[in-house]
Short mmCIF file of C-alpha atoms and ligand atoms in Angstrom, two decimals:
data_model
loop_
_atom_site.label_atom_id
_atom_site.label_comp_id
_atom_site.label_asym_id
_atom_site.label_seq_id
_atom_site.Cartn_x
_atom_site.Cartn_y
_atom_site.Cartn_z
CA UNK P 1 -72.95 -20.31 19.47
CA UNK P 2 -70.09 -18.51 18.12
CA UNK P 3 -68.97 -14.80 18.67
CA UNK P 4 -66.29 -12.68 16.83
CA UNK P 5 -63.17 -11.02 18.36
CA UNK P 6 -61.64 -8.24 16.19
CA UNK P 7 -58.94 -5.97 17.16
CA UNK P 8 -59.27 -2.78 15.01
CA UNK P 9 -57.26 -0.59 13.31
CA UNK P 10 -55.75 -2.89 10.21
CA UNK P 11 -55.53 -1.30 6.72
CA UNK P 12 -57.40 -4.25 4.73
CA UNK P 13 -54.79 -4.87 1.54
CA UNK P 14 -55.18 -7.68 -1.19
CA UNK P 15 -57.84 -9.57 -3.30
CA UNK P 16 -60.95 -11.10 -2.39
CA UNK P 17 -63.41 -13.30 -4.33
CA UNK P 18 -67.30 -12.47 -4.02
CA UNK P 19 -69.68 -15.87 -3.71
CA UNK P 20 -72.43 -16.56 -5.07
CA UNK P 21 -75.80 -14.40 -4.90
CA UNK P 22 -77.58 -15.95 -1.77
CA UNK P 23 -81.28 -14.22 -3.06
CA UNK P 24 -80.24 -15.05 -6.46
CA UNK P 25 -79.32 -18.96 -5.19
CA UNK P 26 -82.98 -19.40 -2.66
CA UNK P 27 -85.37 -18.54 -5.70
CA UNK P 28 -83.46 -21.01 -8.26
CA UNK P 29 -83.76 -23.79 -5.47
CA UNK P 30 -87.34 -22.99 -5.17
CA UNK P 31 -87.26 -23.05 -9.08
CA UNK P 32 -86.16 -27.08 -9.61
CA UNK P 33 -89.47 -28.44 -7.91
CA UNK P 34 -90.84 -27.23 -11.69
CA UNK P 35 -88.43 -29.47 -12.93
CA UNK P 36 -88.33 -33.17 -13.74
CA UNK P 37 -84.90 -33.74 -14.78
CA UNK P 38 -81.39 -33.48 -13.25
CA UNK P 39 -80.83 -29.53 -12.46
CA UNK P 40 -76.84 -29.38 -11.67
CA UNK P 41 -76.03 -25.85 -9.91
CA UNK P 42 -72.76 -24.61 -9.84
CA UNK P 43 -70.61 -22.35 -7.37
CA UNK P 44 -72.96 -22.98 -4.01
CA UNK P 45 -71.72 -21.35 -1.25
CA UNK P 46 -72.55 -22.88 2.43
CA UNK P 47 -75.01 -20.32 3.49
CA UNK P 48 -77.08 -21.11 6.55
CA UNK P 49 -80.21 -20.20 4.41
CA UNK P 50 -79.50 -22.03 1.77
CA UNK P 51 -78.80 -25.20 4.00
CA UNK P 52 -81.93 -24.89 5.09
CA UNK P 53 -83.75 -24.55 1.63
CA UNK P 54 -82.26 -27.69 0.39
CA UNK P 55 -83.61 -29.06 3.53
CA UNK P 56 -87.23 -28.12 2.46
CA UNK P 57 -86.56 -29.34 -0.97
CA UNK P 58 -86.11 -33.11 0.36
CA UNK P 59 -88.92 -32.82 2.70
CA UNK P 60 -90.59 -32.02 -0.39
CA UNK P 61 -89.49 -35.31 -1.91
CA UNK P 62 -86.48 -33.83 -3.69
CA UNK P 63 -83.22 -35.20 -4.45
CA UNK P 64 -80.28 -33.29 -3.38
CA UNK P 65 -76.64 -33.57 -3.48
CA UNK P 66 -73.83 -31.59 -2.57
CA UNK P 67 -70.00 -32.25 -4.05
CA UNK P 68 -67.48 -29.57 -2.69
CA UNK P 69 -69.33 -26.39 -4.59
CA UNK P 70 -71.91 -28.28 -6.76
CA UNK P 71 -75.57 -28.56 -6.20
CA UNK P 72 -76.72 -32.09 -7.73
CA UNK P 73 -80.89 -32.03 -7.50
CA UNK P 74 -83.70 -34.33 -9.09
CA UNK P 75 -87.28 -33.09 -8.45
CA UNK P 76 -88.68 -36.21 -10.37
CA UNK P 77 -89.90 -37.98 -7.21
CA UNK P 78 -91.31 -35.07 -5.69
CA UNK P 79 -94.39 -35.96 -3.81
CA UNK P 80 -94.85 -33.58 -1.00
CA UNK P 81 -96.61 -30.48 -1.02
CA UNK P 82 -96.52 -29.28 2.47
CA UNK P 83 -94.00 -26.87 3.94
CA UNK P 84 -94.31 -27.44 8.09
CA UNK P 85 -93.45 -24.41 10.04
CA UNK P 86 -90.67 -26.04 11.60
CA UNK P 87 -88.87 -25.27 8.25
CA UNK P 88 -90.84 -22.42 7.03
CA UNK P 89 -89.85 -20.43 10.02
CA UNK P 90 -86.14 -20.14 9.45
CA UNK P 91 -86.39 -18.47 6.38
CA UNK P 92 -88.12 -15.80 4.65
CA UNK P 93 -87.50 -17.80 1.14
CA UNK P 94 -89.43 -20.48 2.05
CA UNK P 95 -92.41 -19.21 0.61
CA UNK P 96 -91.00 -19.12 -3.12
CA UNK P 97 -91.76 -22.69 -2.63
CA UNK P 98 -95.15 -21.71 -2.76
CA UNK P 99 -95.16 -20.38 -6.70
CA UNK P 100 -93.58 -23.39 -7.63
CA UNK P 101 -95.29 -26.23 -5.97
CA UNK P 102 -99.01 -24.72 -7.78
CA UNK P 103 -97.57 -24.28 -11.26
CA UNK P 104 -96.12 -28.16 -10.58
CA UNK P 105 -98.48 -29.56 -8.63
CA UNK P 106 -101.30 -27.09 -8.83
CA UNK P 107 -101.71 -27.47 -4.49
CA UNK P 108 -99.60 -26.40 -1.98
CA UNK P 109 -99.80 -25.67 1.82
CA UNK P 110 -97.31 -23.45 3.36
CA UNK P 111 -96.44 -21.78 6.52
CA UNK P 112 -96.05 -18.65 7.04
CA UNK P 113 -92.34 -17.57 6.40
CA UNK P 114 -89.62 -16.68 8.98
CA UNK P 115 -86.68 -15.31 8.17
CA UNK P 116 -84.54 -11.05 9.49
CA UNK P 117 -87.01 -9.61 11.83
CA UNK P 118 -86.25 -6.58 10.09
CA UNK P 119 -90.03 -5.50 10.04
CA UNK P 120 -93.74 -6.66 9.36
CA UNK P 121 -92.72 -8.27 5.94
CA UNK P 122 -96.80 -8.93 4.80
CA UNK P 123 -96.96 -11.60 2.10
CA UNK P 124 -99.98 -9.87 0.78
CA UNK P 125 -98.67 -9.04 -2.38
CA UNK P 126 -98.22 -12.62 -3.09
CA UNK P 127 -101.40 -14.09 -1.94
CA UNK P 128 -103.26 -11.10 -3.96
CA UNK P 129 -101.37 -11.74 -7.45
CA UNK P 130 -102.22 -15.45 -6.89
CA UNK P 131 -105.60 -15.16 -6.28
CA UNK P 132 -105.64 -13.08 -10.13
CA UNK P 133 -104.45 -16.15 -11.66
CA UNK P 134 -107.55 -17.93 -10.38
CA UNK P 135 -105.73 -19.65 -7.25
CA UNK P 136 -108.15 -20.35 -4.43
CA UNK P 137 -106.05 -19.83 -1.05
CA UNK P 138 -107.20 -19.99 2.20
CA UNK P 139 -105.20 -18.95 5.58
CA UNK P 140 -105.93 -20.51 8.82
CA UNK P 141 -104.06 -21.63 12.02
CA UNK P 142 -100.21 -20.47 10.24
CA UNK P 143 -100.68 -21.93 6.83
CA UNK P 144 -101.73 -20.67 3.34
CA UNK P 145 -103.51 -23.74 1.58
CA UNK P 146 -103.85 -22.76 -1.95
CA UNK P 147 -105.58 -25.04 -4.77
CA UNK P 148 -104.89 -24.12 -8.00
CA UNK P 149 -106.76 -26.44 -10.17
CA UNK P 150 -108.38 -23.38 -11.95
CA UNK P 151 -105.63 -21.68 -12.36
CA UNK P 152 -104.42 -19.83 -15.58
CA UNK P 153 -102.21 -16.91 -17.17
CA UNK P 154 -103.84 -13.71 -16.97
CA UNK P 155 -102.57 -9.98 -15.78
CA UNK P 156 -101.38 -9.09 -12.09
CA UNK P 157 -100.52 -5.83 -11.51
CA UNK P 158 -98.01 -5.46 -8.43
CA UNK P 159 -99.11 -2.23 -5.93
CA UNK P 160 -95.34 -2.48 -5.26
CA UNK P 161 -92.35 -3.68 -7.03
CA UNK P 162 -91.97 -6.60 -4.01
CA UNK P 163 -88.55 -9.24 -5.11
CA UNK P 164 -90.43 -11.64 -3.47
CA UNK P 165 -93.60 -11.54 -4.94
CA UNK P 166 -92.45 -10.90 -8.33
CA UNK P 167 -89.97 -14.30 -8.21
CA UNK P 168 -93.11 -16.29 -6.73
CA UNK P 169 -95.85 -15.34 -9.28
CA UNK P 170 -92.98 -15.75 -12.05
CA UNK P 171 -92.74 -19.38 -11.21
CA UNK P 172 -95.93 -19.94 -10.39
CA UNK P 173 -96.80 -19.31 -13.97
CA UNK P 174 -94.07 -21.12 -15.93
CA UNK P 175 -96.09 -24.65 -16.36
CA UNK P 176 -99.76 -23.04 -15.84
CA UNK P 177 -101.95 -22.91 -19.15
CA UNK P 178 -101.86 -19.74 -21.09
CA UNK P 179 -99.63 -16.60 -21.03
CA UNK P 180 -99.37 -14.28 -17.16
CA UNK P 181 -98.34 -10.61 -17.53
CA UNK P 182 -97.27 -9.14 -14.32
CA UNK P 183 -97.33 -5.19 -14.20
CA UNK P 184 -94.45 -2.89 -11.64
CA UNK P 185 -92.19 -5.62 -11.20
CA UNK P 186 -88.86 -5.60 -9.13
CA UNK P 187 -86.09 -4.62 -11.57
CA UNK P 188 -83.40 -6.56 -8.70
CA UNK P 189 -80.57 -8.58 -10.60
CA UNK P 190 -81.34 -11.72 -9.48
CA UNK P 191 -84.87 -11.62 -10.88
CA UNK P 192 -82.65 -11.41 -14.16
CA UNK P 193 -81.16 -14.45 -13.19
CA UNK P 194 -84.32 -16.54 -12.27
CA UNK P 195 -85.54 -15.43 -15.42
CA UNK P 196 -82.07 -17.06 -17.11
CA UNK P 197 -82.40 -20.05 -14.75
CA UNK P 198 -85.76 -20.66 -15.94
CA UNK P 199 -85.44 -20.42 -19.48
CA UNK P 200 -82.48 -22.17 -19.45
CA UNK P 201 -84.80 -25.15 -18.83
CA UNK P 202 -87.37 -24.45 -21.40
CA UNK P 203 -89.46 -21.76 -19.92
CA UNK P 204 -90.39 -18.79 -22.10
CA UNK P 205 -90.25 -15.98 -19.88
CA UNK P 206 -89.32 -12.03 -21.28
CA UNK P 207 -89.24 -8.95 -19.68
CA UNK P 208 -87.45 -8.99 -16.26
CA UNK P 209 -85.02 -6.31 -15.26
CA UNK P 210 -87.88 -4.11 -16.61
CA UNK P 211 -91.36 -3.69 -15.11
CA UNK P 212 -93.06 -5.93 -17.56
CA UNK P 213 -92.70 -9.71 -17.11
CA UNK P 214 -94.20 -12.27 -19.52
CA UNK P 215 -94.32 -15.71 -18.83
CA UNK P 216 -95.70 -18.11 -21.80
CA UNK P 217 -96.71 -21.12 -19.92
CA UNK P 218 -95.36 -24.86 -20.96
CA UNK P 219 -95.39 -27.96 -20.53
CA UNK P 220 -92.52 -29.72 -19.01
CA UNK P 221 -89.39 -28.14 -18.63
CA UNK P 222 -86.08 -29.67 -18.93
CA UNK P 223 -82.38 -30.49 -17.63
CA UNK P 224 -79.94 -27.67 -16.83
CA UNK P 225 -76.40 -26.51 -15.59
CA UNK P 226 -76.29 -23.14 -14.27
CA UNK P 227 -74.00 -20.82 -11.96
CA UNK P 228 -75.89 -18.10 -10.28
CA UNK P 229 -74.91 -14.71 -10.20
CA UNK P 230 -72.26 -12.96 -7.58
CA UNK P 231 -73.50 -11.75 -4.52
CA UNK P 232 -73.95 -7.62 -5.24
CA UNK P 233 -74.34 -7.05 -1.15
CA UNK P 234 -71.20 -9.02 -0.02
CA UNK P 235 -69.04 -7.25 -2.78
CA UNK P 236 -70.77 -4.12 -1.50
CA UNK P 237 -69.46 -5.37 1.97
CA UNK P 238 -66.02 -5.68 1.44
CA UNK P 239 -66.27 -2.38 -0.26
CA UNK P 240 -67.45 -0.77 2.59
CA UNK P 241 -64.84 -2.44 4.78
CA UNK P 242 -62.04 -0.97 2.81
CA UNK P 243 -63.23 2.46 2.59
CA UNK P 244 -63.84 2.35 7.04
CA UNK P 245 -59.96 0.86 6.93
CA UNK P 246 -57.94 2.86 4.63
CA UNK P 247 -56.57 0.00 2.72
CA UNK P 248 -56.67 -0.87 -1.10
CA UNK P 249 -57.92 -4.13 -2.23
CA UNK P 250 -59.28 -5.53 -5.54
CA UNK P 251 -62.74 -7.37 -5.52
CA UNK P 252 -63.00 -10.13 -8.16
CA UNK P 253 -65.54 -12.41 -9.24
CA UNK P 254 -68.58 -9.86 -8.85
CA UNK P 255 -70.95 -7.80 -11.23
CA UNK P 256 -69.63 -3.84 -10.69
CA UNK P 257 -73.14 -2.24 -13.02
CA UNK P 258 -75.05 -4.33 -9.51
CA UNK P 259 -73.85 -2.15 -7.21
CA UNK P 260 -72.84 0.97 -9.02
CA UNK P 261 -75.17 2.84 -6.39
CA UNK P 262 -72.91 2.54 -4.14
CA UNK P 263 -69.59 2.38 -5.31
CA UNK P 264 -70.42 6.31 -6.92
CA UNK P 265 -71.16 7.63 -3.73
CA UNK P 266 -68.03 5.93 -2.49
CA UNK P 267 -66.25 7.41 -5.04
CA UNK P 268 -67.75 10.75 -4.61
CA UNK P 269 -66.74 10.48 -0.78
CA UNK P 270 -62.92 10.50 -1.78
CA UNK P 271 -62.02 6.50 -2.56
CA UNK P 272 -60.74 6.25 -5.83
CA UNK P 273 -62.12 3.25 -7.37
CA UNK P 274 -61.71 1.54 -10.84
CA UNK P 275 -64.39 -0.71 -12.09
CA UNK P 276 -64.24 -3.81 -14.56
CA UNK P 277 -66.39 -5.97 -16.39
CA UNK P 278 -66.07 -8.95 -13.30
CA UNK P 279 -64.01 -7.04 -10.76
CA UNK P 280 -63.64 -3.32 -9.11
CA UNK P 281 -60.43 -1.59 -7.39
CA UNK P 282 -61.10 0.43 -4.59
CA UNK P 283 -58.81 2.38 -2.53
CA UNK P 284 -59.60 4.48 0.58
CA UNK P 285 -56.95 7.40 1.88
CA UNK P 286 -58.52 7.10 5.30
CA UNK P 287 -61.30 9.49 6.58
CA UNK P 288 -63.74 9.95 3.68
CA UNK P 289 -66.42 13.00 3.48
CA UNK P 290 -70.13 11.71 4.32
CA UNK P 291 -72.70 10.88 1.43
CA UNK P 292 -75.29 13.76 2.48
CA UNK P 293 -78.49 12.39 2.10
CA UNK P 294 -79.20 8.22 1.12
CA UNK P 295 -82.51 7.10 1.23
CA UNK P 296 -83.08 3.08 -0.20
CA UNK P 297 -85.17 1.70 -2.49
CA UNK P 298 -86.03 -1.03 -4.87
CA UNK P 299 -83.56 -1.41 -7.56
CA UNK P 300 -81.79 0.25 -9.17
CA UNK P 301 -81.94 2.72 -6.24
CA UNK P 302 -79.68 2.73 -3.44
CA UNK P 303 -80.21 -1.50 -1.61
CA UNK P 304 -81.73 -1.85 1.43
CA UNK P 305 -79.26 -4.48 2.12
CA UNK P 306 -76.48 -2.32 1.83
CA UNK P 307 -77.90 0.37 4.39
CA UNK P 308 -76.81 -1.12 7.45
CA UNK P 309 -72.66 -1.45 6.13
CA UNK P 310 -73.29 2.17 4.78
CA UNK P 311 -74.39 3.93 7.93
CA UNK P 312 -71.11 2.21 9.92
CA UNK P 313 -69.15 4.10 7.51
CA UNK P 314 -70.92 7.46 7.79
CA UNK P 315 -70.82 7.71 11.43
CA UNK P 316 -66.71 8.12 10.98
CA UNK P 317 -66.93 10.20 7.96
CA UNK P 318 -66.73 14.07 8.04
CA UNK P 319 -69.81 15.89 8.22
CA UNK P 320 -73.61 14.48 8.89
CA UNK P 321 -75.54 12.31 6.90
CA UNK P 322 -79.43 11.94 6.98
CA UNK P 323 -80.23 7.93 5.93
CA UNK P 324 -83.90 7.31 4.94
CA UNK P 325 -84.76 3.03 5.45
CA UNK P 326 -87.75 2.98 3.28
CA UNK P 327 -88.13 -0.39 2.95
CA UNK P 328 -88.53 -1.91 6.08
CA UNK P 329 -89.58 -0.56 9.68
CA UNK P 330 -87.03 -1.57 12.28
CA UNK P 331 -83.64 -1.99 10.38
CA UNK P 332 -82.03 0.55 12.48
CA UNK P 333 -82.08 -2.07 15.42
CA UNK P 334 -77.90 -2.58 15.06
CA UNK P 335 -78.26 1.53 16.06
CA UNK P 336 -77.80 1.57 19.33
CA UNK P 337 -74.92 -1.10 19.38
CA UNK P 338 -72.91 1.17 17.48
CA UNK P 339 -73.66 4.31 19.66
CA UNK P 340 -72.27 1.64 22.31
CA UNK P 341 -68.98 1.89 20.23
CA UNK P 342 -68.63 5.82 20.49
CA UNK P 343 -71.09 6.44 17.42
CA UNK P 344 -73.04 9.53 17.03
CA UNK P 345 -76.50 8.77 15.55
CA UNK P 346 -80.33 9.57 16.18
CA UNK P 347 -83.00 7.67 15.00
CA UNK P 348 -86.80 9.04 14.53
CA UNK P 349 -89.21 6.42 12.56
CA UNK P 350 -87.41 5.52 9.87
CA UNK P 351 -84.53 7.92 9.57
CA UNK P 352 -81.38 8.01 10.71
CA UNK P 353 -79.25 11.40 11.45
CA UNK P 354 -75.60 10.93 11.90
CA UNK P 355 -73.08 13.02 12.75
CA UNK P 356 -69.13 11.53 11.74
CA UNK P 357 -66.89 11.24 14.56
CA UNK P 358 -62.99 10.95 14.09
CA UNK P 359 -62.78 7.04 15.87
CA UNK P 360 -64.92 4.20 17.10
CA UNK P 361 -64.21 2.42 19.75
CA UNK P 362 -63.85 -1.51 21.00
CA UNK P 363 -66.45 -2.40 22.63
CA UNK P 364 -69.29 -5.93 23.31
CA UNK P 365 -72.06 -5.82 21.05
CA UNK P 366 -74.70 -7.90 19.56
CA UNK P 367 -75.82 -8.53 16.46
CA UNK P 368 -79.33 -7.84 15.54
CA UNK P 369 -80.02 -9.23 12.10
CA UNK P 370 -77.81 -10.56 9.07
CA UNK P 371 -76.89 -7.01 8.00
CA UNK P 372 -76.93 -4.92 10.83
CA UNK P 373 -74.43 -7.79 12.20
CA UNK P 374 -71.98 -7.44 9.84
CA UNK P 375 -72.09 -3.53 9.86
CA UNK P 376 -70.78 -4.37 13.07
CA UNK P 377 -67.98 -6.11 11.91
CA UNK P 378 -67.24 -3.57 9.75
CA UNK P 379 -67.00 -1.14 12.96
CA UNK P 380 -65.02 -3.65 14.98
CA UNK P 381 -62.17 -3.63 11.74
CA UNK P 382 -62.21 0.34 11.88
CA UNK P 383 -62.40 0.90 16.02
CA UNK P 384 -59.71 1.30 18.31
CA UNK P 385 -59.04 -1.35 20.38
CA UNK P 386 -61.27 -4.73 20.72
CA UNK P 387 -64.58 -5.39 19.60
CA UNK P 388 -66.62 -8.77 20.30
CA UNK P 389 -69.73 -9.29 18.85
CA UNK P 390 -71.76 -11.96 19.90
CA UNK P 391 -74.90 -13.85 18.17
CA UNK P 392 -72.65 -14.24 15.02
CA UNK P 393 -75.30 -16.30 13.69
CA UNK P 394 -77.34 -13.96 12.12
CA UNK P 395 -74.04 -13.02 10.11
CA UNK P 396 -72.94 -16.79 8.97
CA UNK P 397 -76.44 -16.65 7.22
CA UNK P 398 -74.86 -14.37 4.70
CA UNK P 399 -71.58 -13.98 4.60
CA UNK P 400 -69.46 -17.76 4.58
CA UNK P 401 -66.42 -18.06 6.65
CA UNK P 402 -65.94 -14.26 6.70
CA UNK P 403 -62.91 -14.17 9.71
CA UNK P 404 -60.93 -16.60 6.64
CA UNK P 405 -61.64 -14.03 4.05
CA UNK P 406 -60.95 -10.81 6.04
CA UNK P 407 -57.58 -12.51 7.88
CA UNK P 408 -56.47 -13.12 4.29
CA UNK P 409 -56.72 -9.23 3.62
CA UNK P 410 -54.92 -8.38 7.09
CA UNK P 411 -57.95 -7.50 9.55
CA UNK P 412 -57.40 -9.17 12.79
CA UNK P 413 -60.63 -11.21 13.06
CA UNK P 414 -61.17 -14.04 15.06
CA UNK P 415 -64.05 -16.93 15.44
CA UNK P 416 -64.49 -18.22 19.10
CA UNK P 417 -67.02 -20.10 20.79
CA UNK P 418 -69.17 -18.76 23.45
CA UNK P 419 -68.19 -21.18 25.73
CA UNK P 420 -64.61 -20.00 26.03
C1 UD1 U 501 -85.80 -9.49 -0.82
C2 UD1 U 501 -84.44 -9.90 -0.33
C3 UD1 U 501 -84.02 -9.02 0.85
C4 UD1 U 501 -84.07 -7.56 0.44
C5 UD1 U 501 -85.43 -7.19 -0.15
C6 UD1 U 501 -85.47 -5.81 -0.74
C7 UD1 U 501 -84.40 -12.29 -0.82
C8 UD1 U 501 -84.37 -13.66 -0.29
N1 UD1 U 501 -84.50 -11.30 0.10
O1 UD1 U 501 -86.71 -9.67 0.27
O2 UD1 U 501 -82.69 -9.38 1.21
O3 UD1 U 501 -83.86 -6.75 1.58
O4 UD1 U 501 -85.75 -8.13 -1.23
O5 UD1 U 501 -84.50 -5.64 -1.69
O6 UD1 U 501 -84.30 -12.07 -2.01
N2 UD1 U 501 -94.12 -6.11 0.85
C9 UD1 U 501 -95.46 -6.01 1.09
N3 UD1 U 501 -96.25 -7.11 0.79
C10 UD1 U 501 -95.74 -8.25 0.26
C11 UD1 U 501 -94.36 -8.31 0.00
C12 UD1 U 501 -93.56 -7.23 0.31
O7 UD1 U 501 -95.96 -5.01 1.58
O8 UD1 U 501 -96.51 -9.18 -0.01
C13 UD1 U 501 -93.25 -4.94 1.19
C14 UD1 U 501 -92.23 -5.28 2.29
O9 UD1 U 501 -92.79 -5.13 3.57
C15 UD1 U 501 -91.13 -4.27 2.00
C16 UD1 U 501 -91.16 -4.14 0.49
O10 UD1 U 501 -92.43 -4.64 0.06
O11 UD1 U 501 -91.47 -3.03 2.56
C17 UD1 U 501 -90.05 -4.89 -0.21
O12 UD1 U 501 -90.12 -6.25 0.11
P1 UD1 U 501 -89.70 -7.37 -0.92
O13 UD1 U 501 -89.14 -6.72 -2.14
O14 UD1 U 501 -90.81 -8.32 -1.09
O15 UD1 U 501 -88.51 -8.09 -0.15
P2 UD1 U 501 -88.27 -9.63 0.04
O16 UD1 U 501 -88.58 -10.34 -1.24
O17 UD1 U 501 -88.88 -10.08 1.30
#
């Protein structure tokens, strides 16, 4: 186990390249079991959770290959339909398996998913839209075992726009007979981009970005090459870090329109940014005002994923600022590590008040969950004096090699093992 050491107080300067969408990247590797042919995917970062879906994929059967950033995989010999828990549970993502493996296969048993215990995260929504399309499912001792020899398109109508459920049912319907409509969809980018993964193999799939998704089932699909999209929460991130550091940097290689929720507010807190079509400028003068009021939800409303990173910078920005989680129940766990670090913040339910103070300060904290962790990081850069922050884990499952990337702008971040 690894743990961070930061000494705060750096002004982060210079350019930084965003990777590769890790919830845009787990959905398309749930997305080649469909196929039958070579899939060849391009720009992979090494992601923890992504490591561990290609692991699923071969215990599936799958081929898969990895040269420097490439992503080689052949589904042909599939012959596996059974995720075990001992896979299942390290990752939510798992269960977009599921979809896949019943428009394929038309069986499937699967555990029940791990993944950030960031709250109850029911799979309800998935099992009900399946059971629509005429999938029989039944859940006993940890697994869903679904048959879906019956199965064909007809209408599900989501009671919420869930990312999850909307990627699984999509792919669940791209080789079943007939045409699925599913109704209050999630609008999230990378549902865009399964959508272009998909049909860049044959499927015939309209609609997402909107609420409306159709999916015109076929009957084989075929080769592909295809870079995912850039990674909206870690350019978000780095962002975020600039703003708590008073430095200037320029963040390439990312989709600006993905995250324009929050780079207005940061602009309307006092960093000037300038945005282009792959790339945004951002430069912070130091102590910012607070947002006011943020509350999250689905997109294009203000991420989830970004709330954590957000918060860290409103507890040193002038004024108070009420944040609303209304996604999940306990992602204010990373809370009471900041308060550790001189932060001013209550918490009742699901809302957070905060009240800016002028400094954080170094102190030994732990990280909770993938984002929460790296808010932390993001108070370590900002605080005065030394910060180590230790189950560092959670963090390498989204953000690769981050103490390189940050060193390169000028924060003094380093890796160490626990042991020393
Ligand atoms: C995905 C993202 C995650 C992000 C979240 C919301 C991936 C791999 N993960 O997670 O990083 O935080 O979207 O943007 O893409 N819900 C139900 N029943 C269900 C499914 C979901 O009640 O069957 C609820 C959840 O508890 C939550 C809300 O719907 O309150 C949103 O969840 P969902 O959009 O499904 O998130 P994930 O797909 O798990």
């Amino acid at each position: 186990m690894d743990k961070f050491i930061i000494t705060g107080g750096t002004k982060l300067c210079g350019e930084i390249e965003v990777d590769s969408a890790k919830n845009a990247y787990l959905p398309i590797l749930a997305g080649t079991i469909l196929c039958e042919d070579e899939i060849i995917l391009n720009s992979c970062p090494d992601f923890k959770d992504i490591e561990n879906m290609c692991l699923i994929l071969k215990e599936l059967g799958i081929d898969v290959k990895k040269d420097k950033q490439t992503l080689y995989i052949n589904a042909k010999n599939a012959d596996k339909t059974v995720i075990p828990t001992f896979l299942a549970k390290e990752l939510r993502s798992s269960f977009f398996a599921l979809g896949a493996l019943l428009s394929r296969f038309k069986k499937a048993k699967v555990a029940y998913p791990g993944g950030c215990d960031i709250g109850l995260r029911p799979i309800d929504l998935h099992i009900k839209g399946l059971k629509d399309l005429g999938v029989k499912i039944v859940e006993s001792h940890g697994y869903i075992t679904c048959d879906a020899s019956n199965m064909k398109g007809g209408v599900v109508h989501l009671d919420y726009p869930s990312v999850g459920a909307t990627e699984n049912l999509m792919m669940s319907a791209v080789l079943a007979k007939g045409t699925t409509t599913i109704v209050n969809t999630a609008k999230e980018p990378e549902i865009v981009d399964l959508q272009n993964f998909l049909n860049s193999m044959g499927a015939k799939i309209h609609g997402a970005g909107t609420s409306i998704i159709t999916i015109e089932g076929v009957e084989r699909l075929h080769k592909t090459i295809y870079t995912p999209i850039p990674d909206r929460i870690i350019a978000g991130t780095y962002l975020i870090a600039c703003a708590m550091t008073g430095g200037k940097i320029l963040v390439k290689n990312c989709i600006p329109q993905h995250f324009s929720s929050l780079s207005n507010k940061l602009q309307k807190s006092g960093c000037k940014i300038k945005t282009f079509s792959d790339k945004i400028y951002i430069e912070s003068s130091g102590r910012l005002k607070t947002m006011g009021f943020i509350e999250t939800r689905p997109y294009p409303g203000f991420p989830t994923d970004l709330q954590a990173q957000t918060l860290t910078l409103q507890t040193i920005s002038k004024g108070n600022c009420i944040i609303q989680e209304n996604l999940f129940e306990t992602r204010f766990k990373f809370v009471p590590e900041l308060i550790k670090m001189g932060a001013n913040i209550k918490v009742s339910g699901q809302t957070a008040y905060i009240s800016g103070v002028k400094n954080l300060l170094g102190a030994e904290v732990y990280a909770t969950d993938l984002r929460g962790g790296v808010a932390l990081v993001l108070a370590g850069l900002h605080a005065q004096g030394y910060t180590t922050i230790h189950n560092i884990f959670h963090i390498d499952r989204g953000y690769v090699n981050l103490e390189e990337k940050l060193s390169r702008l000028g924060a003094k971040i380093i890796r160490e093992s626990e042991n020393n």
